[in-house]
Coordinates of C-alpha atoms and ligand atoms in Angstrom, one line a residue:
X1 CA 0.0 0.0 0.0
X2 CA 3.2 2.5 0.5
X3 CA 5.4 3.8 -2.3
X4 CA 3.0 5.7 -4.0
X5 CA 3.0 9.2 -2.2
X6 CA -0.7 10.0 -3.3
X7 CA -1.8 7.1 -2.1
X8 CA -4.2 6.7 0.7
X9 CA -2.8 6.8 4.1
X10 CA -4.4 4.7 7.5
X11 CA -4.4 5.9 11.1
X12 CA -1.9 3.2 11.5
X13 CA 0.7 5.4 8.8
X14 CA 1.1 8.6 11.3
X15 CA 4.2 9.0 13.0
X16 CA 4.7 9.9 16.6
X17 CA 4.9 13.0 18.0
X18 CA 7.9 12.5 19.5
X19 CA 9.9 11.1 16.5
X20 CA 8.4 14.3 14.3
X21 CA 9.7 17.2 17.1
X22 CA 13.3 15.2 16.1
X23 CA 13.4 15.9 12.4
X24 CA 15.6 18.4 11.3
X25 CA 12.3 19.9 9.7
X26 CA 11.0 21.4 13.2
X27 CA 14.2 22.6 13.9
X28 CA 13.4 25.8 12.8
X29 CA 10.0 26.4 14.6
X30 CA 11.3 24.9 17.1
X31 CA 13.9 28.1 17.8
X32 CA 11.6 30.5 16.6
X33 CA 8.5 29.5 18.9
X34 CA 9.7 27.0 21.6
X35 CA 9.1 23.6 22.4
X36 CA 5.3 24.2 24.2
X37 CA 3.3 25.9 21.1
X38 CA 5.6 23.6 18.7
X39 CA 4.2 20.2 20.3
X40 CA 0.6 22.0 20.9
X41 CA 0.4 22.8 17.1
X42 CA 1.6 19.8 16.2
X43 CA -0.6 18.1 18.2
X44 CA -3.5 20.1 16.6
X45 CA -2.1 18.9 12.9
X46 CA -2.0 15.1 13.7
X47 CA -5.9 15.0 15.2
X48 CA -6.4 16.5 11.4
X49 CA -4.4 14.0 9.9
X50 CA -6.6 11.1 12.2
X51 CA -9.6 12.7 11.3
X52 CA -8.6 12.8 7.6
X53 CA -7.5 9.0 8.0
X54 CA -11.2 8.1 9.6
X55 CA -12.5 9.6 6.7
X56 CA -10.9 7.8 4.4
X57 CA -9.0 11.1 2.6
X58 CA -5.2 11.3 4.0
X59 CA -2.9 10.4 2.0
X60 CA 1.1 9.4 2.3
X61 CA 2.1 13.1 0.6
X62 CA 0.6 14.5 3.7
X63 CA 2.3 12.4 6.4
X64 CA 6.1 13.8 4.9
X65 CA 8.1 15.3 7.6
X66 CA 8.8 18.8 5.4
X67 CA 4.8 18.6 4.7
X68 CA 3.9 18.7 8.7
X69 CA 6.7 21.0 9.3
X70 CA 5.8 23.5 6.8
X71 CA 2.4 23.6 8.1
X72 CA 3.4 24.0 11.3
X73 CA 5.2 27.0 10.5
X74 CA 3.0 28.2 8.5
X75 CA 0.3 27.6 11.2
X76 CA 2.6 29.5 13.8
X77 CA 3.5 32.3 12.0
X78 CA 0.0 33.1 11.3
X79 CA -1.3 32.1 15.0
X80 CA 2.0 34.6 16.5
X81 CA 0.8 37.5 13.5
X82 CA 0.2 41.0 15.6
X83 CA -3.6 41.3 15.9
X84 CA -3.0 45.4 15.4
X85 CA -1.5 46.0 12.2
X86 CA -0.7 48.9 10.4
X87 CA -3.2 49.4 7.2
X88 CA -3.1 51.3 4.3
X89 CA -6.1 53.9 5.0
X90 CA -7.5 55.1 1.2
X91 CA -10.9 55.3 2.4
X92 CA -11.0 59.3 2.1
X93 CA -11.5 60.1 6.1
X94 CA -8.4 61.4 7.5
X95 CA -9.0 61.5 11.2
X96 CA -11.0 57.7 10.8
X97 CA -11.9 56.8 14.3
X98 CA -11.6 52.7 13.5
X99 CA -8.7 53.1 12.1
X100 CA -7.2 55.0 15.0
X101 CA -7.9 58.5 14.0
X102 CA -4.7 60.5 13.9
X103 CA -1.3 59.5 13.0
X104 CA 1.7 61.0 15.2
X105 CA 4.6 63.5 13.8
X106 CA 7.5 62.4 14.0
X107 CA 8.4 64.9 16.3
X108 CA 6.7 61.8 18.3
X109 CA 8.3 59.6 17.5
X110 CA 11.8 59.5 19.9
X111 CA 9.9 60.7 23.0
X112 CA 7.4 58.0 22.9
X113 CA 10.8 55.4 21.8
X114 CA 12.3 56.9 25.0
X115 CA 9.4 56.5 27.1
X116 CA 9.3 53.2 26.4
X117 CA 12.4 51.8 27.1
X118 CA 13.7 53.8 29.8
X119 CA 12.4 55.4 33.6
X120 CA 11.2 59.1 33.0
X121 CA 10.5 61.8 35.5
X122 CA 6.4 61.3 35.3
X123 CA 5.9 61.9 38.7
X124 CA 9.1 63.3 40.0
X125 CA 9.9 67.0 40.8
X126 CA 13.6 67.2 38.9
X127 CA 14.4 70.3 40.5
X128 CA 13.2 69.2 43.7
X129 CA 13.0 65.5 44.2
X130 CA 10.1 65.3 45.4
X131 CA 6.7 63.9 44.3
X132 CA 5.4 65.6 41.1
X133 CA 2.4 66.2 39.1
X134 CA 1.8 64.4 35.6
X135 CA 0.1 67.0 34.2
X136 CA 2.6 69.2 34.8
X137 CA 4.6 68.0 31.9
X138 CA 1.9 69.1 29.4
X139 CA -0.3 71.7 31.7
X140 CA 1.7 75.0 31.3
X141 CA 1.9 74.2 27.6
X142 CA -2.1 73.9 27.5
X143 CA -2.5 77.0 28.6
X144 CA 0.3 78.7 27.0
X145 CA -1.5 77.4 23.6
X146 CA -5.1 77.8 24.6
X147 CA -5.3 81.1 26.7
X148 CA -6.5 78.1 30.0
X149 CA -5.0 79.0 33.4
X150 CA -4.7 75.5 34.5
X151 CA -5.1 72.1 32.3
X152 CA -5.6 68.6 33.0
X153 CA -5.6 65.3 31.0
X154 CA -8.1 62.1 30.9
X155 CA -8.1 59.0 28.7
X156 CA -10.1 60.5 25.8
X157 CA -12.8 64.0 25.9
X158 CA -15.6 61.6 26.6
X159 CA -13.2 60.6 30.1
X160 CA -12.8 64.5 30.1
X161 CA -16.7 65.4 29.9
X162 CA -17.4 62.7 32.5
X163 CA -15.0 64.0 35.5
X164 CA -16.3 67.4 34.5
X165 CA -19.7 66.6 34.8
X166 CA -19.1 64.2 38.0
X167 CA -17.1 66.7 39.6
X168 CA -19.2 69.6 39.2
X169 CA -22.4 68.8 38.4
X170 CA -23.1 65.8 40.9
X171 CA -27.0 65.6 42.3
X172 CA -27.4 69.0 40.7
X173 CA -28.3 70.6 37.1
X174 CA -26.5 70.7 33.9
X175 CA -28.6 73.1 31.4
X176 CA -28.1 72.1 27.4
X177 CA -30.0 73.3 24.1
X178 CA -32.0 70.1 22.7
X179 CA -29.9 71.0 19.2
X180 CA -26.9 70.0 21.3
X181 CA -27.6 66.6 22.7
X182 CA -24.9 64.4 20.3
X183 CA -24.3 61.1 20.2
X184 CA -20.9 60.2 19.0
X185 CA -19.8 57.0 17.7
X186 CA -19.5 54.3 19.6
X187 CA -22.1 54.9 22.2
X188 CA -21.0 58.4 23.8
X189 CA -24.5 60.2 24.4
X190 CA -24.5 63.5 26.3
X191 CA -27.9 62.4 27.9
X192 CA -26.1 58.9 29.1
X193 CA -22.8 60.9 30.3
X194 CA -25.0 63.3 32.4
X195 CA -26.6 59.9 34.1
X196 CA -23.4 58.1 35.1
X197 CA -21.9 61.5 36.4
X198 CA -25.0 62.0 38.3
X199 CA -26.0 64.8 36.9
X200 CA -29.7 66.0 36.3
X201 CA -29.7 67.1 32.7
X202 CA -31.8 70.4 32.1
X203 CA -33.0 70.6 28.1
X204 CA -33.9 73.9 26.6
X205 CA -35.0 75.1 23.1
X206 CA -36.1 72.9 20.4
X207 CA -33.8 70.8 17.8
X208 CA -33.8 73.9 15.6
X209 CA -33.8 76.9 17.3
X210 CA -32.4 78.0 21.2
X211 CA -33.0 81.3 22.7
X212 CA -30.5 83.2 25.1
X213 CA -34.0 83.5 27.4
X214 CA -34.3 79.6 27.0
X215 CA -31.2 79.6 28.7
X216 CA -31.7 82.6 31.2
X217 CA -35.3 80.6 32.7
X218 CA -33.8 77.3 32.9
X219 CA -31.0 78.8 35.5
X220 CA -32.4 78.1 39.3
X221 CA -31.0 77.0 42.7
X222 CA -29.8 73.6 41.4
X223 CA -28.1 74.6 38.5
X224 CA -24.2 73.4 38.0
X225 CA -23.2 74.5 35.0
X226 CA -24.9 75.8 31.5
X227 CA -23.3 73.5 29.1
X228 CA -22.4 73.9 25.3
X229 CA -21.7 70.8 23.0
X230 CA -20.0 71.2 19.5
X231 CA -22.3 69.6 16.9
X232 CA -19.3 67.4 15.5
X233 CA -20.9 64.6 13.2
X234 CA -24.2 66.8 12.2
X235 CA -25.2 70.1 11.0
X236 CA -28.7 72.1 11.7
X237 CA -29.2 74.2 8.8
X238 CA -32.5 76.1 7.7
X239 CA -34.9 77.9 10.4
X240 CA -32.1 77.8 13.0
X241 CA -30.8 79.7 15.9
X242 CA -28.4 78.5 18.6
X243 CA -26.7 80.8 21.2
X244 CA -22.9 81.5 20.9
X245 CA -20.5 80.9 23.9
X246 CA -20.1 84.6 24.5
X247 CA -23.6 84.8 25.1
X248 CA -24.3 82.1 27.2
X249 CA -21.6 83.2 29.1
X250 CA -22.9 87.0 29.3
X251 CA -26.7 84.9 30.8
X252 CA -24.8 82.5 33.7
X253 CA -21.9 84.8 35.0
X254 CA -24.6 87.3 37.2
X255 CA -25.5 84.0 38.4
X256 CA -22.0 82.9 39.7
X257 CA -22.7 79.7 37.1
X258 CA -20.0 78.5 35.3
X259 CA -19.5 77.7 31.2
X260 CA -18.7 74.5 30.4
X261 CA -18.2 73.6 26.7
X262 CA -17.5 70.3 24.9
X263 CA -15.4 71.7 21.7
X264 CA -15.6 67.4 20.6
X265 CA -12.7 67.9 18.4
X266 CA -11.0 71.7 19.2
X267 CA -8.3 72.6 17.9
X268 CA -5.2 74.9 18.3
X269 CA -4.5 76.3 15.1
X270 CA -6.6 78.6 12.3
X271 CA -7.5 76.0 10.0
X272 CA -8.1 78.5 7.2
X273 CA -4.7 79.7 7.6
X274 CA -3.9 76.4 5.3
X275 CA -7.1 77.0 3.0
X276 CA -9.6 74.4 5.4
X277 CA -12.9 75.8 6.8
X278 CA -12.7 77.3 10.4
X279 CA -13.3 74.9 13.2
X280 CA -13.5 76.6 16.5
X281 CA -10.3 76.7 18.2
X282 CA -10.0 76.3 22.1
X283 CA -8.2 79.9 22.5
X284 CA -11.5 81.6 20.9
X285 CA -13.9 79.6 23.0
X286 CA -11.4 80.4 26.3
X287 CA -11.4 84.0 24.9
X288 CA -15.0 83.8 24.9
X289 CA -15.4 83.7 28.4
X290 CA -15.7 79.9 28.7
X291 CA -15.0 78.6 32.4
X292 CA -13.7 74.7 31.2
X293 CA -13.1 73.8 27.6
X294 CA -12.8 69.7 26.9
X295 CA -11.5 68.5 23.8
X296 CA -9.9 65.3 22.0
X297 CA -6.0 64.8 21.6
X298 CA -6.7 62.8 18.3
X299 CA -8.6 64.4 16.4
X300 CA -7.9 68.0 14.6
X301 CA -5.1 68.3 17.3
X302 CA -3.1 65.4 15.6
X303 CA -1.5 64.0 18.9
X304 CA -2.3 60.9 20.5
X305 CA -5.6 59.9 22.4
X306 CA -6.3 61.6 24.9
X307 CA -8.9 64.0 26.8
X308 CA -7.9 67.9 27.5
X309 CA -9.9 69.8 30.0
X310 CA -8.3 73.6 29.9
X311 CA -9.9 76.8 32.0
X312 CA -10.8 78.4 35.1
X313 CA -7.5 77.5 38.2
X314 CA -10.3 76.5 41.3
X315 CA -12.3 74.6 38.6
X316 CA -9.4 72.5 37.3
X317 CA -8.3 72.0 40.7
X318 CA -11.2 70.3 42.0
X319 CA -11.3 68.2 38.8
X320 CA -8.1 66.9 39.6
X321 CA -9.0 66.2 43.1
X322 CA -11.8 63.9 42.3
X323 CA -11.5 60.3 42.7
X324 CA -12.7 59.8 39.0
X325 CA -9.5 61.4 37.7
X326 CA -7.1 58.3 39.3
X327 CA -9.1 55.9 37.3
X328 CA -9.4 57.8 33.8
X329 CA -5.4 59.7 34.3
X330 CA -3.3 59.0 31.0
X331 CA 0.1 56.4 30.6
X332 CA 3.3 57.8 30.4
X333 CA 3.1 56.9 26.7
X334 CA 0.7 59.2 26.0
X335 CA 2.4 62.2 27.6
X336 CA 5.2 61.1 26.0
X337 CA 3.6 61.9 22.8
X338 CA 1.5 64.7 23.2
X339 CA 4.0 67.0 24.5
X340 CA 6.3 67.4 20.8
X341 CA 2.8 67.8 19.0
X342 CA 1.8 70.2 22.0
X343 CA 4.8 72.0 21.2
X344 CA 4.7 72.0 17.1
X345 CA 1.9 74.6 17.6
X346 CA 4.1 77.3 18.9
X347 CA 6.1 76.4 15.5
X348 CA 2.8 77.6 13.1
X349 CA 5.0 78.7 10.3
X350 CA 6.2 75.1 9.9
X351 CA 3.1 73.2 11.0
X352 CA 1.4 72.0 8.0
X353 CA 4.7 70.4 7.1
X354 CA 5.5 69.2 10.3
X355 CA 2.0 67.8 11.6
X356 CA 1.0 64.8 10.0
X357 CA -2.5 65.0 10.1
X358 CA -2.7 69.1 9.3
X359 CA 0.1 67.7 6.4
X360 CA -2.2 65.0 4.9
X361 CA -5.2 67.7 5.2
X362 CA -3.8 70.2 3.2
X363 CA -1.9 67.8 -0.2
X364 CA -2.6 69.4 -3.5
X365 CA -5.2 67.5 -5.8
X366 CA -2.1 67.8 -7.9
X367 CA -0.2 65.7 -5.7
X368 CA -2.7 63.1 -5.2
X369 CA -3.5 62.8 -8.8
X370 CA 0.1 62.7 -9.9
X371 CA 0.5 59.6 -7.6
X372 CA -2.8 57.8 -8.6
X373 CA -1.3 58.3 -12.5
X374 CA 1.8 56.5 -11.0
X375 CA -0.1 53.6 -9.4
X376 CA -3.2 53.2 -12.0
X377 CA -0.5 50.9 -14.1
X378 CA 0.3 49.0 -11.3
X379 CA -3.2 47.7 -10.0
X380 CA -4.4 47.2 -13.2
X381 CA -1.6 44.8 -14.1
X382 CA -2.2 43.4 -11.0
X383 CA -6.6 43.2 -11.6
X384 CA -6.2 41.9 -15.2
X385 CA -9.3 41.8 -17.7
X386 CA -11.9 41.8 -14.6
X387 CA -11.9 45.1 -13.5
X388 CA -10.9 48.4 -15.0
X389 CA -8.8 51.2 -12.8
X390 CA -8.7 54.6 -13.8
X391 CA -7.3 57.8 -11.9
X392 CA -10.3 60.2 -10.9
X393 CA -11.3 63.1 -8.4
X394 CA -13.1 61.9 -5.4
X395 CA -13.8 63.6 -2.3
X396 CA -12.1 63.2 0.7
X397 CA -13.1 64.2 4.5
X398 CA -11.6 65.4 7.7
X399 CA -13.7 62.6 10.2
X400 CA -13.9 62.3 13.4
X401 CA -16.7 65.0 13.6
X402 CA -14.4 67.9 12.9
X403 CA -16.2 69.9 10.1
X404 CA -18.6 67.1 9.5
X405 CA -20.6 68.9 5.8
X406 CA -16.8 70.3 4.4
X407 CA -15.4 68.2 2.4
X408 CA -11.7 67.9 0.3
X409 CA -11.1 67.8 -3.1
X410 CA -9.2 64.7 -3.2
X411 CA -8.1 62.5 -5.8
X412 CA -7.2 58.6 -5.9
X413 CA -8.0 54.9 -7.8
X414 CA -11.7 54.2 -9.0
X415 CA -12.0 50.7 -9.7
X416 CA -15.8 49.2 -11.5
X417 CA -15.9 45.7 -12.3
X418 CA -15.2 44.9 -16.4
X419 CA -19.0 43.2 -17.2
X420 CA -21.1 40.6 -15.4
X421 CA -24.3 43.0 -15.0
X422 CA -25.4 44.7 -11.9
X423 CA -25.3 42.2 -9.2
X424 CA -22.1 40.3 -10.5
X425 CA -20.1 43.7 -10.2
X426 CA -21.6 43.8 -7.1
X427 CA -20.2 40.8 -6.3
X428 CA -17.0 41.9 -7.6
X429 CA -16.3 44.7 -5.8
X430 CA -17.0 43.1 -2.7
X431 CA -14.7 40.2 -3.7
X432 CA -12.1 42.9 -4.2
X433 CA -12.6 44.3 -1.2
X434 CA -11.6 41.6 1.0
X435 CA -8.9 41.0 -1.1
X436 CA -7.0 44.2 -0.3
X437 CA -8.2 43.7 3.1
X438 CA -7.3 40.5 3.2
X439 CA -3.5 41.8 2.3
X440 CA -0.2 41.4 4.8
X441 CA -0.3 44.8 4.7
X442 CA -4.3 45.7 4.4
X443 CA -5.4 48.3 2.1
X444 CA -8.8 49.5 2.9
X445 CA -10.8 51.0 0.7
X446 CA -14.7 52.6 0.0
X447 CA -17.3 50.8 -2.1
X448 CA -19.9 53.5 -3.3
X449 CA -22.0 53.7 -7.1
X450 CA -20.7 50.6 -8.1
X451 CA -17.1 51.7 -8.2
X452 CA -14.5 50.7 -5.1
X453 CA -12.9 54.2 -4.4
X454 CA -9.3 54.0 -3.1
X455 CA -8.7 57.8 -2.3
X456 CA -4.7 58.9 -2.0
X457 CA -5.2 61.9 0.7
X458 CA -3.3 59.5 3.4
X459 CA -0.9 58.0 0.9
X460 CA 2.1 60.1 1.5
X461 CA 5.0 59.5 -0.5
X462 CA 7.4 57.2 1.8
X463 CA 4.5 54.4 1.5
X464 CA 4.0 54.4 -2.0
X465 CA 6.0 52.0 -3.0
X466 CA 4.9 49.9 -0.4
X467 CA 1.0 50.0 -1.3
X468 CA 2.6 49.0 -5.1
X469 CA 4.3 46.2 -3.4
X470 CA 0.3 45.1 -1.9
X471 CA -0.7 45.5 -5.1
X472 CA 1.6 43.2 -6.9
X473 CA 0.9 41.1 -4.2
X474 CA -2.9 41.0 -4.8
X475 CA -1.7 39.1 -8.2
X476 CA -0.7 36.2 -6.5
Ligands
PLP501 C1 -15.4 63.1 19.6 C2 -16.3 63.8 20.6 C3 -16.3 63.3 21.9 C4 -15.6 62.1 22.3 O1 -14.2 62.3 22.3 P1 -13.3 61.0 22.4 O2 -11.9 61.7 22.5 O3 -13.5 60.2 21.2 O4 -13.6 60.4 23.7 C5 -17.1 64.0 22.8 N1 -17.8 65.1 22.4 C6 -17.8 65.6 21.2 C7 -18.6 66.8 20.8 C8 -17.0 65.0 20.2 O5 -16.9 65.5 19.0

């Protein structure tokens, strides 16, 4: 019955485990895994190889040594791959918050290295030695930036908005305009936040239109704070009317009530000094008289995540003092990295260059279309006759709720399906789709109008020939 390699194989025919972890053939995984996952994977292999025998499929090709030892490596290598990998983002969102919204400068990149591998003064008074303050590493650069007196950092601005609220607003009221009340992705609610912070939330006006008096009669005995939320993922537009900061702040300061506002996003910088729409910037809304400012270290900001509250000395102070602020504080990673983009900002001259997200926001369409020339050839060698790839103008968008109606002339890969009617392209385009995300290096993409839209805003030049490399690789 041997002899024949293809032919079938009993129970009987598989070797022992012992004699296999021997062969020269698991020498490798052996010194690259270790003995434990080695005989566990093995083990795994064999009950498919008994299971194949029972059925009456294995046959001798399979029972080889350099056939089991190749798929054990192979089943190692894929078992030990990272779960977080980097991907190739074309999908047209810059700050895209499942993809990990910003990417760091590399200003970053040798404070975070350092942070890593070696002690740091995070709590440690250098000139002193004594016991320091974490915030203290990023605080007076806060408010040098924003305008703040003191500054603290949380987790993320929904960590931020919660010690607010629980610190301040606690068994009392926290008065917001009904066109204000946003859910953000991934189930942040300004309704559910006021809840778990214990907070009794007070809504005023209508979805379309507050009124400074709406404000002025909800204020009473009870009330904590008036409250203003940035509308990040949504826009109100027609019969509208909403009440600026300034003016909110003009109704509750008589009262003794402070301003709180939740910029979402926020950022440090003019936007339209680099051609983008205005977004808000923290220093306006300080300037505006608000009492606490909370915003997001990953979106607009371009630094890692993280949650900024910035404004009034006695209110920041009794932030940090609240138990809340132990449990959502940052890691020394994340000061590590938000300090160098902190400081870019006093560096606006050479920001757009220097800031990888404000960099990727403001490429020519030129740029991008010159590169999507440069990389049509390449897919399409790769596709063949199925699909056809062509360079074209898309749209791109910030994300992240910053400037959620603007969007970026952009420019990138449009690839339809060659024939096979309506629901075969269909079919197609999905089956594309999963191939590129199915890539060592995943390249993810938008399916819209029958057309799979790779957009080139986040392709900047240093991984171009790497995404031509995915391509080529998508051939195989
Ligand atoms: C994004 C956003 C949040 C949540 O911020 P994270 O940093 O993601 O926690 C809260 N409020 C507003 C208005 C936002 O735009």
């Amino acid at each position: 019955m041997s002899g024949y390699e293809g032919a079938r194989a009993g129970a009987a025919d598989l070797p022992s485990l012992d004699r296999l972890l021997g062969m020269p053939e698991f020498q490798a995984a052996l010194a690259d895994f270790g003995r434990t996952q080695v005989t566990a994977a093995l083990r795994r292999d064999l009950d498919v190889r008994r299971a194949a025998a029972l059925a009456g499929t294995l046959t001798h090709d399979a029972l080889t040594p350099s056939a089991f030892g190749a798929r054990v490596l192979s089943a190692l290598t894929e078992r030990n791959r990272a779960t977080l990998r980097p991907v190739f983002n074309l999908t047209g969102t810059v700050l895209h918050t499942n993809l990990g919204r910003a990417m760091l400068p590399e200003a970053a990149i040798e404070s975070v290295l350092q942070a890593l591998t070696s002690p740091a003064n995070l709590e440690f008074d250098l000139a002193t030695g004594g016991r320091g303050d974490r915030d203290d590493l990023v605080a007076p650069l806060l408010c040098e930036l924003t305008g703040g007196e003191a500054a603290t950092v949380v987790n993320n601005n929904a960590a931020a908005v919660l010690l607010m609220l629980a610190t301040l607003a606690r068994r009392r009221e926290v008065v917001v305009s009904r066109g204000e009340l946003v859910e953000i992705g991934g189930a942040f609610r300004i309704p559910d936040i006021m809840t778990h912070a214990g907070a009794k939330l007070v809504e005023v006006g209508t979805t379309n239109r507050t009124h400074a008096a709406d404000y002025r009669n909800a204020i009473g005995d009870r009330t904590a704070l008036l409250m203003k939320v940035h509308c990040s993922n949504y826009e109100v537009t027609g019969f509208t009317k909403s009440v600026d900061v300034a003016e909110v702040v003009a109704i509750a300061k008589p009262h003794g009530v402070p301003v709180a506002v939740d910029l979402g996003s926020g950022t440090l910088a003019p936007m339209e000094r680099w051609g983008l729409p205005h977004e808000t910037t923290v220093q306006e809304t300080i300037a505006a008289g608000a009492d606490l400012v909370t915003f997001s270290g990953d979106k607009l900001l371009g630094g890692p995540q993280a949650g900024m509250i910035v404004g009034r000395k006695d209110l920041v102070a009794r932030i940090k003092k609240h138990p809340l602020k132990r449990a959502l504080r940052v890691g020394k990673l994340t000061l590590a990295a938000l300090e160098p983009v902190l400081r870019l900002y006093r560096d606006p001259e050479h920001l757009s260059e220097r800031l990888t997200t404000l960099r990727l926001l403001t490429r020519t369409r030129a740029d991008m279309a010159a590169q999507a020339e440069r990389l049509v050839p390449v897919l399409a060698n790769a596709l063949g006759e199925d699909y056809t790839v062509s360079a074209a103008p898309m749209v791109s968008q910030i994300g992240s709720g910053a400037l959620p109606v603007e969007q970026l002339p952009s420019y990138g890969l449009a690839i339809t399906p060659a024939g096979g009617g309506k629901r075969g392209a269909g079919r197609a385009l999905a089956r594309l789709e999963a191939a590129l995300r199915g890539l060592p290096y995943p390249v993810i993409g938008r399916i819209a109008e029958q057309t799979l839209w790779l957009d080139l805003r986040c392709l900047e030049a240093h991984d171009e020939a790497r995404l031509s490399l995915q391509f080529a690789e998508l051939r195989a």
